[in-house]
Tab-separated table of C-alpha atoms in Angstrom:
chain	number	residue	atom	x	y	z
A	1215	UNK	CA	-102.023	-13.287	89.409
A	1216	UNK	CA	-105.041	-15.671	90.255
A	1217	UNK	CA	-108.657	-15.887	89.309
A	1218	UNK	CA	-109.113	-14.745	93.301
A	1219	UNK	CA	-107.077	-11.646	92.735
A	1220	UNK	CA	-108.230	-10.406	89.294
A	1221	UNK	CA	-110.804	-7.613	88.714
A	1222	UNK	CA	-112.495	-10.115	85.605
A	1223	UNK	CA	-112.561	-13.576	84.406
A	1224	UNK	CA	-113.319	-14.578	80.737
A	1225	UNK	CA	-114.552	-18.657	81.038
A	1226	UNK	CA	-113.928	-19.998	77.651
A	1227	UNK	CA	-116.876	-22.619	76.732
A	1228	UNK	CA	-117.507	-25.313	73.744
A	1229	UNK	CA	-120.387	-25.090	72.336
A	1230	UNK	CA	-122.275	-26.439	68.622
A	1231	UNK	CA	-120.914	-23.859	66.632
A	1232	UNK	CA	-118.035	-23.152	68.131
A	1233	UNK	CA	-115.473	-21.288	70.874
A	1234	UNK	CA	-117.472	-18.487	73.055
A	1235	UNK	CA	-117.101	-17.267	75.997
A	1236	UNK	CA	-118.347	-15.991	79.045
A	1237	UNK	CA	-117.189	-12.794	80.737
A	1238	UNK	CA	-117.329	-11.940	84.729
A	1239	UNK	CA	-116.606	-9.137	86.832
A	1240	UNK	CA	-115.364	-9.093	90.369
A	1241	UNK	CA	-118.162	-6.516	92.590
A	1242	UNK	CA	-119.474	-7.083	96.216
A	1243	UNK	CA	-122.804	-8.290	97.852
A	1244	UNK	CA	-124.691	-6.096	99.894
A	1245	UNK	CA	-123.251	-8.820	102.088
A	1246	UNK	CA	-119.783	-7.584	101.255
A	1247	UNK	CA	-118.551	-10.631	99.513
A	1248	UNK	CA	-117.208	-11.028	96.513
A	1249	UNK	CA	-118.721	-12.558	93.717
A	1250	UNK	CA	-117.845	-12.576	90.401
A	1251	UNK	CA	-120.629	-11.536	87.999
A	1252	UNK	CA	-121.710	-11.937	84.367
A	1253	UNK	CA	-121.538	-8.799	82.640
A	1254	UNK	CA	-121.083	-10.708	78.465
A	1255	UNK	CA	-120.961	-13.615	76.697
A	1256	UNK	CA	-118.985	-13.231	73.693
A	1257	UNK	CA	-120.700	-15.803	70.943
A	1258	UNK	CA	-119.225	-18.402	69.006
A	1259	UNK	CA	-118.635	-15.794	65.875
A	1260	UNK	CA	-118.077	-13.156	67.069
A	1261	UNK	CA	-115.380	-15.582	69.554
A	1262	UNK	CA	-113.422	-16.085	66.556
A	1263	UNK	CA	-113.342	-12.503	65.581
A	1264	UNK	CA	-112.305	-12.078	68.320
A	1265	UNK	CA	-109.367	-14.640	68.843
A	1266	UNK	CA	-106.334	-11.952	68.674
A	1267	UNK	CA	-108.451	-9.165	71.267
A	1268	UNK	CA	-108.774	-12.082	74.040
A	1269	UNK	CA	-104.818	-13.737	73.637
A	1270	UNK	CA	-103.754	-10.274	73.659
A	1271	UNK	CA	-105.641	-9.809	77.564
A	1272	UNK	CA	-104.884	-13.659	78.349
A	1273	UNK	CA	-101.174	-13.215	78.031
A	1274	UNK	CA	-100.454	-10.158	79.271
A	1275	UNK	CA	-101.433	-11.236	82.257
A	1276	UNK	CA	-100.302	-15.052	82.403
A	1277	UNK	CA	-96.857	-14.579	80.245
A	1278	UNK	CA	-96.532	-15.098	76.239
A	1279	UNK	CA	-96.478	-19.191	76.149
A	1280	UNK	CA	-100.259	-18.880	77.820
A	1281	UNK	CA	-103.647	-20.946	75.651
A	1282	UNK	CA	-106.694	-20.680	74.945
A	1283	UNK	CA	-108.367	-23.095	76.365
A	1284	UNK	CA	-111.821	-24.347	77.626
A	1285	UNK	CA	-112.749	-25.224	81.421
A	1286	UNK	CA	-110.845	-22.883	84.038
A	1287	UNK	CA	-111.881	-19.505	84.643
A	1288	UNK	CA	-108.880	-16.740	82.705
A	1289	UNK	CA	-107.704	-13.830	85.416
A	1290	UNK	CA	-107.625	-10.384	83.690
A	1291	UNK	CA	-106.343	-6.790	84.565
A	1292	UNK	CA	-108.483	-4.181	84.519
A	1293	UNK	CA	-107.386	-2.795	81.416
A	1294	UNK	CA	-108.547	-5.653	79.341
A	1295	UNK	CA	-110.879	-6.240	80.617
A	1296	UNK	CA	-112.656	-3.732	80.580
A	1297	UNK	CA	-111.157	-4.363	77.223
A	1298	UNK	CA	-113.014	-7.318	75.821
A	1299	UNK	CA	-116.079	-6.359	78.587
A	1300	UNK	CA	-116.597	-3.294	75.553
A	1301	UNK	CA	-115.984	-6.066	73.114
A	1302	UNK	CA	-118.444	-7.834	74.331
A	1303	UNK	CA	-120.853	-6.091	74.706
A	1304	UNK	CA	-120.252	-4.103	71.125
A	1305	UNK	CA	-120.030	-7.587	69.028
A	1306	UNK	CA	-123.760	-8.827	71.020
A	1307	UNK	CA	-126.153	-9.602	67.738
A	1308	UNK	CA	-123.444	-8.167	65.070
A	1309	UNK	CA	-123.030	-11.131	62.622
A	1310	UNK	CA	-121.132	-9.683	60.338
A	1311	UNK	CA	-117.061	-11.175	60.853
A	1312	UNK	CA	-115.086	-8.813	58.801
A	1313	UNK	CA	-116.350	-5.972	60.395
A	1314	UNK	CA	-116.496	-7.708	64.304
A	1315	UNK	CA	-112.533	-8.186	63.768
A	1316	UNK	CA	-112.436	-4.563	63.335
A	1317	UNK	CA	-113.630	-3.438	65.950
A	1318	UNK	CA	-111.610	-5.227	67.839
A	1319	UNK	CA	-108.617	-4.376	66.368
A	1320	UNK	CA	-109.158	-1.196	67.815
A	1321	UNK	CA	-110.542	-1.932	71.031
A	1322	UNK	CA	-107.266	-3.883	71.084
A	1323	UNK	CA	-105.228	-0.296	70.662
A	1324	UNK	CA	-107.623	1.732	72.564
A	1325	UNK	CA	-106.502	2.430	76.337
A	1326	UNK	CA	-107.662	0.928	78.797
A	1327	UNK	CA	-109.056	4.086	80.627
A	1328	UNK	CA	-110.764	4.758	78.361
A	1329	UNK	CA	-112.020	1.354	77.724
A	1330	UNK	CA	-113.102	1.351	81.793
A	1331	UNK	CA	-115.060	4.958	80.397
A	1332	UNK	CA	-117.331	3.049	77.632
A	1333	UNK	CA	-117.774	0.307	79.968
A	1334	UNK	CA	-119.271	2.536	82.663
A	1335	UNK	CA	-121.212	4.393	79.857
A	1336	UNK	CA	-122.306	1.399	78.599
A	1337	UNK	CA	-123.309	-0.430	81.935
A	1338	UNK	CA	-126.261	2.057	82.997
A	1339	UNK	CA	-129.979	1.343	81.998
A	1340	UNK	CA	-130.265	3.556	79.194
A	1341	UNK	CA	-126.753	2.341	78.048
A	1342	UNK	CA	-128.319	1.166	74.101
A	1343	UNK	CA	-127.010	4.667	73.293
A	1344	UNK	CA	-123.660	4.149	75.084
A	1345	UNK	CA	-123.430	1.216	72.882
A	1346	UNK	CA	-124.618	2.624	70.046
A	1347	UNK	CA	-121.961	4.765	69.694
A	1348	UNK	CA	-119.077	2.861	70.116
A	1349	UNK	CA	-120.096	-0.400	67.636
A	1350	UNK	CA	-119.680	3.188	65.326
A	1351	UNK	CA	-116.712	5.037	66.029
A	1352	UNK	CA	-115.215	0.403	66.654
A	1353	UNK	CA	-116.484	0.233	63.303
A	1354	UNK	CA	-117.834	-2.304	64.349
A	1355	UNK	CA	-121.982	-0.958	61.990
A	1356	UNK	CA	-121.066	1.867	58.816
């Protein structure tokens, strides 16, 4: 699958503190053109804690030998894109690496349809409560 065909795309960037990622989602503009819009960023600590999830998402499309490299966009399908988006929104602002790793593992094994449902709840203007609820469910917080 190419990036132009993918519903989601992940871009890995290098920062002083370490590697980070930015997740994009394909949407239609008012004029009917498709473009990638930024969903969320994954800072270096959540990136390191969620590497198995991110690698699994990349390898689901590109094959078992795919590597998470900086620079180009990595295409993601709908299920894995929703999982990574949920992880990115849940991990925003958290600093406990052990809990972030646990949250990534729980989201990795979640159903793609369920992740899409949670993403829809979190994307609403009143989505802060949904983010808090999912943080509790995936054991990112106590």
